[in-house]
Each structure stands twice: as structure tokens, then as C-alpha cells.
């Protein structure tokens, strides 16, 4: 068979140049030598380069001072996306000469460098059927999940990309078979995407592509081969996680069920948040320095147990607990050990008793104290009520009171734990803390994991302990998985080994990482099952806040669906806010700041932390409706369903506004019944229709003029059409008759429920309408 080759349709694309602070030299083979430069304010400053290419180690790559006053360092990098910062005298700063940045998750930015990045193509010149093909835009890259995914059943999903509107069809040519037409799946930005599944049994078979436009049939000259039997196993995620509706709980702020275990100076639950208690201003402290950050409210495990009926009434079925292990703070990210549950959550005094009788390096000496047993008892009760439970794993750093760190501080180099931590000097004693925080000593890293073998063994023992507490080989008495804090701070080799440990204990366990950006590299089947889907949150919040239009929202979410395998996409934690961000309603009330940016209420801030307007709450419910109908597992930060508001940490961590604890001193802090009822209806909607949890996703309308987004979720004979209106006026959409034909349609949720509307395409202002189509016999 012979193919003609048509003329290229458009001018040659240009590649975006690197910033002036980075010089690139092509080394061939998809690699470059990158030289970074930075001019510090002080000539005597020590400057280092840290990034994802050196494990973010702040002292791994020293930048040498040159005669022109600039400090420089060269590293060899592969083509792709890289993030980095400069470390100047211990202070982390983004590259001031690089405008390309992305949030670092800690109220700052990482600088972004794209090497061998996408050329800039102009799709406006493309015309189908003219026989002209932009060859440079045609691409298949089997090294990335966006282009090739191995599926658990042995099939291989293959995708191909071309300039948007430029070609009429793409076919797969599998060695020894006729060309097989590929299906057009989506358009993202300047590109159209096609895909096809190659069934099992074609391992190691060569394949290629034929692109057709008008009279032109062009064979892509690149040659590919289906992954063979020796390829890495595909990602397989827990089935139960597809049905999860997550609820995130910070125990100290959720419910106080036992006042006998309260920490000293526990604040009254309903006290005015912005006021200080007498003890908080002792020793010269003020509200912001540091009283509001050091508060305790006494939430505990008995409080969680008492609120199980509430969680069931809301309809959630999976719980993510912020850290529960022994630690002095309210948030518990400063662990004193991972072996025991915090005694303020269980029984006071447990921590000292346990530490006196155990060897941290010998798991056989670890017993269960009363706080541990209470945790397992509440865990058992949650599971009996249909909940899955995961806990926070903080394996990058600990608190200064951690048993091992205290031993290092006391004994120096003689401590058996001396190799665990990133110690800069034993005399005088100095160490590196996570993100520059002096109270959070970080573990020492190697190029591919954690430096200390005994530390790795300890973490593996801790992992097994809480996944199978009685060690009988049956994990049903343990946690169902882990959420991992700042995992990008630990080189990936550790997580590969850790995943193997987790899955050996419970193959059905769920692992989710706190990654704030797109996470292709983390979802290849070797580390995590899912990530906290912050890019989803950013796009949805921007849309309901009026910052972007539906077409951009749709394109950004489509790109995420392309980037990850279906196994990962179906179980991503689709959050809108968390303990690290401002509350959802407050985000919407303060638009134009970027997600988790400029959201503190410190003196001088223009952030509006007051209770938002009724319209803002409607916009928040619209965002929640996206959560409950979109692909992936929705996650609610405790209290969002009750209308809680507040700026970033610590205002996003106020005590839960229970109905039955009496009136709060601040009357704006109250349980919002209308908001709760709406959430409960939306959660029930998701639980009631399998298509919303496991079905395919197809965009039907993305109308910028009317601010209307309509998509379909489909599974078997069930179709669910979700119509969402972010405008302040009633809108109506139309679909071709063929979309409605052959199905019986009814409204299953309408945010304007009292409205009598016969027309299926009518959607009320700042709301949504969900239609169920059942296939006729």
C-alpha cells in the first residue's frame, strides 16, 4: 500500500526559549546541560540550586561565584518539565528572572523550566479536507501515559495527536493487519486526540499510524512496538476507591467526646475565634504570634465515634484522618513517634509509659497502649458502619520532640539515630528542618530515597503495624491505606519500596500522595494509586468564581484525564479545599488571587474573612455538584458541608460548628442547614447512580457566552447528563435529537427544585440540573 504526502499546512513552529537565567546545551539523546545563574544581593552569600532533579536537597548543588557577580551551577537534565529554587543563605527563593512559576504548596512558588517543550502551533489556520497536514504537530510518545497506557486486563491503550481541526482521521497500523480507525476522543488546546485499544496478545508487535486529510494519506515515519511481557506491570487501583466519597477530618477540631484527655489550656469549643484566652497572651504572645497557631480544642477519637451517625446521614463512606500519631501540636505533623496514637486523642499518659518500655529499633517490643486500642476500636466501628479509613503518613520529617531526634540532640554522633536526620553540625548542634521550619527536623535523603537503612526499616515496620495490627496476615483490622504528606520531598526510590510493602500487606490498600501539580510521574504503577487532585480544585474554583469560562475549564480537566490512566483518574481525590487552603466559600468570596495564594488575614491583608454572601454559598454548591458528578472520588474537608468559612491556616481549621454544642460566641459561626441539605442530596446522587462513579465522561456543551457546561457520564444502559450554569441567569441548552432518542429521561436533581420546567435543557442561575436517561427495551 502506498500513501501520498501532502504539503505542510502551516509555518514551522517556534520553541519557547528558556529564561535568561538558564543556558541550555543540547547533549543529544533527549538530554541537555543546563547552567543556572543567580546574582545574590550579598557577595558573601552561599547559594545552592535545589529542584526535582536533585531530590530538593538544599546543599547538594553548590553554585560557584563568577567574576561577574553571578553564581552558576550546571546539571544534566532530560527533556521535560523541571521545577527548582535557589537556596540563598538557607532561604528558599524562586528564580527572580524566570516568570514561569507554579505553586509549591507552601505559600510560595517553584520556578518552572520546560526543556524540549511543546512548539507553539497556530490551529486557526488548519482546515479539514484541504490535504495539508502539519506534520510537526503529529505525535505519539509511548514513554508517557498520555500517549500509551497498559491496562490491567492486558490490553494497551494507544493515543495519537494532531493539530486541532487539521486532519480528518487517524488509523493504527498494527503489523500484519489492515489500518484500524482510531476514535476521536477530545480536543485540548491546539490539538485533537485519537485513541484505540490494542487487545491482549499483541505484545512486542510493531505498530505505526496513518493520518488522512482530503486526498492525502501520510504514514508517520516513526516506528513503535507494543510493550512486551517484560514491561512494568500496569497501575491497578482498589475497586472500592471508585465508590468513595471522602471526608477529611482533623481530629482536634472535629468533635470533643472525652474532656478527660484534653491538653492543657484547651479552648472552649464555642469561644470567639478572633479573641484570645488569658493564657494565650502570657509571655508577650499576641494573636498572630503565635497564639492562634498553638491552640487546642480537645477533639478526639470518642468525638469521632459519637459523630458516626452524622457522617452516615451526610452519605460519605471514606474517612481521611490527618495525622493521629503522638505529637504536641493540634495538627500532629510534628510527630514524637509513629508507633502510638496521640494520648490527647485517647488516654493521657500513654506516651510516657510506652516510651519507657520500648526500643524504637525493635518492632517486637512495641505494644498496644490504651490510646492505640481505642483507635483500633473506633476503626473497627467505622468499618462496621461501611467506612473505609486512611491515615496521614508523614515520612519526610518529624517534630523536635521525636524520640529519635531527642536522642541525637543528647548524644550527638553516638546516637544510633544520628544518620536519620539532616544534621549540619553536631558541635554546635544544627540541623535542617522541612521547608526551613526549625521545629520540624527532616530526614536525611540519598539520591534515591532515605539515607538510613534503620530509618527505612522503622518506617516499614510502622506501616505494617497500622495496616495489620495483630500481625495475623489479615489486614481487615487495620487502616485501608495512607495519604502521604509532602512525598515529593523524598526521592522516588523510597516510595517504590514502600508501595511494595503496603501492597504486600494489603493489595487492596489505597495510597494517595499530596502532589499539588500534575503528577504523571507518580501514577505509573510504581508509587501511588492517586494524588490529591489540586489541579481539579484550581480549575473548578476559578470557574465558579467567574475567573475562567467553561471552555477553559473543560480543556484543563480533559488534559488531566488524558495525562493519567483510567485506573488513576477514577480514584483521584477530587478536593476543593483542605487543611492547607482557605475554606471553599471564602476562596470564592475572594476571587482573583490564584488558588491558595494571598489568602491570609494577617495585618495588612485585604482578604475578606467575613461570612460570605448567600450568592457565594450558591457558587460553592455549584462547585460541590461538579465534585459529585465528575470523574474521580470527591473529598469534603470537614465542615464545608455545614457552611464553615475562613481564610488559610489557621482560620480554615476552626472547631466544627455542631448544632448541639450550644450557640457560638460569634453568631456568624453556625451550622448552615440549607447548605448541608444540598450537600447531602448531591452525595446521595453520586451514590445512587453507578454511571457517576464508574462511567465514561463526554463533554456535550461548553458555552462561554452563557457560562454553561454540560457533560455526560454513561455506563451500560444508564446515561446521566449534568448541566451546570455559572451565570446569574437561567440558561437553556439544546442537544441533537439523537442524543435524547431511545432513552426515557427524568430530572434526578435540580438546584432550583421548586421550579416547574418541562424542557430538559433549562438550568437555573448559579446551579445545576442532572438528568437520568434509562435505555428503552
CSV table of N, CA and C in Angstrom, one decimal, residues 364-459:
chain,number,residue,atom,x,y,z
A,364,UNK,N,9.4,-5.7,67.7
A,364,UNK,CA,8.9,-6.7,68.6
A,364,UNK,C,8.6,-6.2,70.0
A,365,UNK,N,9.2,-5.1,70.4
A,365,UNK,CA,9.0,-4.5,71.7
A,365,UNK,C,7.8,-3.6,71.7
A,366,UNK,N,7.2,-3.3,70.6
A,366,UNK,CA,6.1,-2.3,70.6
A,366,UNK,C,4.8,-3.0,71.0
A,367,UNK,N,4.2,-2.5,72.1
A,367,UNK,CA,2.9,-3.0,72.5
A,367,UNK,C,1.8,-2.0,72.1
A,368,UNK,N,0.6,-2.4,72.4
A,368,UNK,CA,-0.5,-1.5,72.2
A,368,UNK,C,-0.9,-0.9,73.5
A,369,UNK,N,-0.9,0.4,73.6
A,369,UNK,CA,-1.4,1.1,74.8
A,369,UNK,C,-2.9,1.4,74.7
A,370,UNK,N,-3.5,2.0,75.7
A,370,UNK,CA,-4.9,2.2,75.7
A,370,UNK,C,-5.4,3.1,74.6
A,371,UNK,N,-4.5,4.1,74.2
A,371,UNK,CA,-4.9,5.0,73.1
A,371,UNK,C,-4.9,4.2,71.8
A,372,UNK,N,-3.9,3.4,71.6
A,372,UNK,CA,-3.8,2.5,70.4
A,372,UNK,C,-5.1,1.7,70.3
A,373,UNK,N,-5.4,1.0,71.4
A,373,UNK,CA,-6.6,0.1,71.4
A,373,UNK,C,-7.9,0.9,71.1
A,374,UNK,N,-8.0,2.1,71.7
A,374,UNK,CA,-9.2,2.9,71.4
A,374,UNK,C,-9.2,3.2,69.9
A,375,UNK,N,-8.1,3.6,69.3
A,375,UNK,CA,-8.1,3.9,67.9
A,375,UNK,C,-8.6,2.7,67.1
A,376,UNK,N,-8.1,1.5,67.4
A,376,UNK,CA,-8.5,0.3,66.7
A,376,UNK,C,-9.9,-0.1,66.9
A,377,UNK,N,-10.4,0.3,68.1
A,377,UNK,CA,-11.8,0.0,68.4
A,377,UNK,C,-12.7,1.0,67.6
A,378,UNK,N,-12.4,2.3,67.5
A,378,UNK,CA,-13.1,3.2,66.7
A,378,UNK,C,-13.0,2.8,65.2
A,379,UNK,N,-11.8,2.4,64.8
A,379,UNK,CA,-11.6,2.0,63.4
A,379,UNK,C,-12.5,0.8,63.1
A,380,UNK,N,-12.6,-0.1,64.0
A,380,UNK,CA,-13.5,-1.3,63.8
A,380,UNK,C,-15.0,-0.8,63.7
A,381,UNK,N,-15.4,0.1,64.5
A,381,UNK,CA,-16.7,0.6,64.5
A,381,UNK,C,-17.0,1.4,63.2
A,382,UNK,N,-16.1,2.2,62.7
A,382,UNK,CA,-16.2,2.9,61.4
A,382,UNK,C,-16.4,1.9,60.3
A,383,UNK,N,-15.6,0.8,60.3
A,383,UNK,CA,-15.7,-0.2,59.2
A,383,UNK,C,-17.0,-0.9,59.3
A,384,UNK,N,-17.4,-1.2,60.5
A,384,UNK,CA,-18.7,-1.9,60.6
A,384,UNK,C,-19.9,-1.0,60.1
A,385,UNK,N,-19.7,0.3,60.0
A,385,UNK,CA,-20.7,1.2,59.5
A,385,UNK,C,-20.5,1.5,58.1
A,386,UNK,N,-19.6,0.8,57.4
A,386,UNK,CA,-19.4,0.9,56.0
A,386,UNK,C,-18.3,1.9,55.5
A,387,UNK,N,-17.5,2.4,56.4
A,387,UNK,CA,-16.5,3.4,56.1
A,387,UNK,C,-15.1,2.7,55.8
A,388,UNK,N,-14.4,3.3,54.8
A,388,UNK,CA,-13.0,3.0,54.7
A,388,UNK,C,-12.3,4.1,55.4
A,389,UNK,N,-11.1,3.8,55.9
A,389,UNK,CA,-10.3,4.8,56.7
A,389,UNK,C,-8.9,4.8,56.3
A,390,UNK,N,-8.3,5.9,55.9
A,390,UNK,CA,-6.9,6.1,55.7
A,390,UNK,C,-6.3,7.1,56.6
A,391,UNK,N,-5.0,7.0,56.9
A,391,UNK,CA,-4.4,8.0,57.8
A,391,UNK,C,-3.2,8.7,57.1
A,392,UNK,N,-2.8,9.8,57.7
A,392,UNK,CA,-1.7,10.6,57.1
A,392,UNK,C,-0.4,10.0,57.5
A,393,UNK,N,0.4,9.7,56.5
A,393,UNK,CA,1.8,9.3,56.7
A,393,UNK,C,2.8,10.4,56.5
A,394,UNK,N,3.5,10.8,57.5
A,394,UNK,CA,4.4,11.9,57.4
A,394,UNK,C,5.8,11.4,57.5
A,395,UNK,N,6.4,10.9,56.4
A,395,UNK,CA,7.7,10.2,56.4
A,395,UNK,C,8.8,11.0,55.9
A,396,UNK,N,8.7,12.4,55.9
A,396,UNK,CA,9.7,13.3,55.4
A,396,UNK,C,10.4,13.9,56.6
A,397,UNK,N,9.6,14.2,57.7
A,397,UNK,CA,10.1,14.9,58.8
A,397,UNK,C,9.4,14.5,60.1
A,398,UNK,N,9.8,15.0,61.2
A,398,UNK,CA,9.2,14.8,62.5
A,398,UNK,C,9.2,16.1,63.3
A,399,UNK,N,8.8,16.0,64.6
A,399,UNK,CA,9.0,17.2,65.4
A,399,UNK,C,10.2,17.1,66.3
A,400,UNK,N,10.6,18.2,66.9
A,400,UNK,CA,11.8,18.2,67.7
A,400,UNK,C,11.8,17.3,68.9
A,401,UNK,N,10.6,17.0,69.3
A,401,UNK,CA,10.4,16.1,70.5
A,401,UNK,C,10.4,14.6,70.1
A,402,UNK,N,10.6,14.3,68.8
A,402,UNK,CA,10.6,12.9,68.4
A,402,UNK,C,11.7,12.1,69.2
A,403,UNK,N,11.3,10.9,69.6
A,403,UNK,CA,12.2,10.1,70.5
A,403,UNK,C,13.6,10.0,69.8
A,404,UNK,N,13.7,9.8,68.6
A,404,UNK,CA,15.0,9.6,67.9
A,404,UNK,C,15.8,10.9,67.8
A,405,UNK,N,15.1,12.0,67.5
A,405,UNK,CA,15.8,13.3,67.4
A,405,UNK,C,16.2,13.8,68.7
A,406,UNK,N,15.4,13.5,69.8
A,406,UNK,CA,15.9,13.9,71.1
A,406,UNK,C,17.1,13.2,71.5
A,407,UNK,N,17.2,11.9,71.1
A,407,UNK,CA,18.4,11.1,71.4
A,407,UNK,C,19.6,11.7,70.7
A,408,UNK,N,19.5,12.1,69.4
A,408,UNK,CA,20.6,12.7,68.6
A,408,UNK,C,21.0,14.0,69.3
A,409,UNK,N,20.1,14.8,69.7
A,409,UNK,CA,20.4,16.0,70.3
A,409,UNK,C,21.2,15.8,71.6
A,410,UNK,N,20.9,14.8,72.4
A,410,UNK,CA,21.5,14.5,73.6
A,410,UNK,C,22.9,13.8,73.5
A,411,UNK,N,23.0,12.9,72.5
A,411,UNK,CA,24.2,12.0,72.4
A,411,UNK,C,25.0,12.3,71.2
A,412,UNK,N,24.5,13.2,70.3
A,412,UNK,CA,25.3,13.5,69.1
A,412,UNK,C,25.6,12.3,68.2
A,413,UNK,N,26.9,12.2,67.8
A,413,UNK,CA,27.2,11.2,66.8
A,413,UNK,C,27.1,9.8,67.4
A,414,UNK,N,27.1,9.7,68.7
A,414,UNK,CA,27.0,8.4,69.4
A,414,UNK,C,25.6,7.8,69.3
A,415,UNK,N,24.6,8.6,69.0
A,415,UNK,CA,23.2,8.1,68.9
A,415,UNK,C,23.0,7.2,67.8
A,416,UNK,N,22.3,6.1,68.0
A,416,UNK,CA,22.0,5.1,66.9
A,416,UNK,C,21.1,5.8,65.8
A,417,UNK,N,20.6,6.9,66.1
A,417,UNK,CA,19.7,7.6,65.2
A,417,UNK,C,20.4,8.8,64.5
A,418,UNK,N,21.7,8.9,64.7
A,418,UNK,CA,22.4,10.1,64.1
A,418,UNK,C,22.3,10.2,62.6
A,419,UNK,N,22.2,9.0,61.9
A,419,UNK,CA,22.1,9.0,60.5
A,419,UNK,C,20.7,9.2,60.0
A,420,UNK,N,19.7,9.3,60.8
A,420,UNK,CA,18.4,9.5,60.4
A,420,UNK,C,18.1,11.0,59.9
A,421,UNK,N,18.8,11.9,60.5
A,421,UNK,CA,18.4,13.3,60.3
A,421,UNK,C,19.5,14.1,59.5
A,422,UNK,N,19.0,15.2,58.9
A,422,UNK,CA,19.9,16.0,58.1
A,422,UNK,C,20.6,17.0,59.1
A,423,UNK,N,21.6,16.5,59.7
A,423,UNK,CA,22.4,17.2,60.7
A,423,UNK,C,23.5,18.0,60.0
A,424,UNK,N,23.5,19.3,60.2
A,424,UNK,CA,24.6,20.1,59.6
A,424,UNK,C,25.8,20.1,60.4
A,425,UNK,N,25.6,20.1,61.8
A,425,UNK,CA,26.8,20.2,62.7
A,425,UNK,C,26.3,19.6,64.0
A,426,UNK,N,27.2,18.8,64.6
A,426,UNK,CA,26.9,18.3,65.9
A,426,UNK,C,27.5,19.2,67.0
A,427,UNK,N,28.5,20.0,66.7
A,427,UNK,CA,29.0,21.0,67.7
A,427,UNK,C,29.4,22.2,66.9
A,428,UNK,N,28.7,23.3,67.0
A,428,UNK,CA,27.4,23.4,67.7
A,428,UNK,C,26.3,22.7,67.0
A,429,UNK,N,25.3,22.3,67.7
A,429,UNK,CA,24.3,21.4,67.1
A,429,UNK,C,23.4,22.2,66.1
A,430,UNK,N,23.3,21.8,64.9
A,430,UNK,CA,22.5,22.5,63.9
A,430,UNK,C,21.9,21.4,62.9
A,431,UNK,N,20.7,21.6,62.5
A,431,UNK,CA,20.1,20.7,61.6
A,431,UNK,C,19.2,21.4,60.6
A,432,UNK,N,18.8,20.7,59.5
A,432,UNK,CA,17.9,21.3,58.5
A,432,UNK,C,16.5,20.8,58.8
A,433,UNK,N,15.6,21.8,58.8
A,433,UNK,CA,14.2,21.4,59.0
A,433,UNK,C,13.4,21.5,57.7
A,434,UNK,N,12.3,20.8,57.7
A,434,UNK,CA,11.5,20.8,56.5
A,434,UNK,C,11.0,22.3,56.1
A,435,UNK,N,11.2,22.6,54.9
A,435,UNK,CA,10.8,23.9,54.3
A,435,UNK,C,11.3,25.1,55.2
A,436,UNK,N,12.5,24.9,55.9
A,436,UNK,CA,13.0,26.0,56.7
A,436,UNK,C,12.5,26.1,58.1
A,437,UNK,N,11.5,25.3,58.4
A,437,UNK,CA,10.9,25.3,59.8
A,437,UNK,C,11.8,24.7,60.8
A,438,UNK,N,12.2,25.4,61.8
A,438,UNK,CA,13.2,24.9,62.8
A,438,UNK,C,12.7,23.8,63.7
A,439,UNK,N,11.3,23.7,63.8
A,439,UNK,CA,10.8,22.7,64.7
A,439,UNK,C,10.5,21.4,64.0
A,440,UNK,N,10.8,21.2,62.8
A,440,UNK,CA,10.5,20.0,62.0
A,440,UNK,C,11.7,19.4,61.4
A,441,UNK,N,12.5,18.7,62.1
A,441,UNK,CA,13.8,18.1,61.6
A,441,UNK,C,13.5,17.1,60.5
A,442,UNK,N,14.1,17.3,59.3
A,442,UNK,CA,13.9,16.5,58.2
A,442,UNK,C,14.8,15.3,58.2
A,443,UNK,N,14.3,14.2,57.6
A,443,UNK,CA,15.2,13.0,57.4
A,443,UNK,C,16.2,13.3,56.4
A,444,UNK,N,17.4,12.6,56.6
A,444,UNK,CA,18.4,12.7,55.6
A,444,UNK,C,18.1,11.9,54.4
A,445,UNK,N,18.3,12.5,53.2
A,445,UNK,CA,17.9,11.8,51.9
A,445,UNK,C,19.2,11.3,51.2
A,446,UNK,N,19.1,10.3,50.4
A,446,UNK,CA,20.1,9.8,49.5
A,446,UNK,C,19.6,10.2,48.1
A,447,UNK,N,20.3,9.8,47.1
A,447,UNK,CA,19.9,10.1,45.7
A,447,UNK,C,18.6,9.4,45.3
A,448,UNK,N,18.3,8.3,46.0
A,448,UNK,CA,17.1,7.6,45.6
A,448,UNK,C,16.3,7.1,46.8
A,449,UNK,N,16.3,7.9,47.8
A,449,UNK,CA,15.4,7.5,49.0
A,449,UNK,C,15.9,8.2,50.3
A,450,UNK,N,15.7,7.4,51.4
A,450,UNK,CA,16.2,7.9,52.7
A,450,UNK,C,17.6,7.3,52.9
A,451,UNK,N,18.4,8.1,53.5
A,451,UNK,CA,19.8,7.7,53.7
A,451,UNK,C,20.0,6.5,54.6
A,452,UNK,N,19.2,6.5,55.7
A,452,UNK,CA,19.5,5.5,56.8
A,452,UNK,C,18.7,4.2,56.6
A,453,UNK,N,19.3,3.1,56.6
A,453,UNK,CA,18.7,1.8,56.5
A,453,UNK,C,17.8,1.5,57.7
A,454,UNK,N,18.2,1.9,58.9
A,454,UNK,CA,17.4,1.6,60.0
A,454,UNK,C,16.2,2.5,60.1
A,455,UNK,N,16.3,3.7,59.5
A,455,UNK,CA,15.1,4.5,59.4
A,455,UNK,C,14.1,3.9,58.4
A,456,UNK,N,14.6,3.5,57.3
A,456,UNK,CA,13.7,2.8,56.3
A,456,UNK,C,13.0,1.6,56.9
A,457,UNK,N,13.8,0.8,57.7
A,457,UNK,CA,13.2,-0.4,58.3
A,457,UNK,C,12.1,0.0,59.3
A,458,UNK,N,12.4,1.1,60.1
A,458,UNK,CA,11.5,1.6,61.1
A,458,UNK,C,10.1,2.0,60.4
A,459,UNK,N,10.2,2.8,59.3
A,459,UNK,CA,9.0,3.2,58.6
A,459,UNK,C,8.2,2.0,58.1
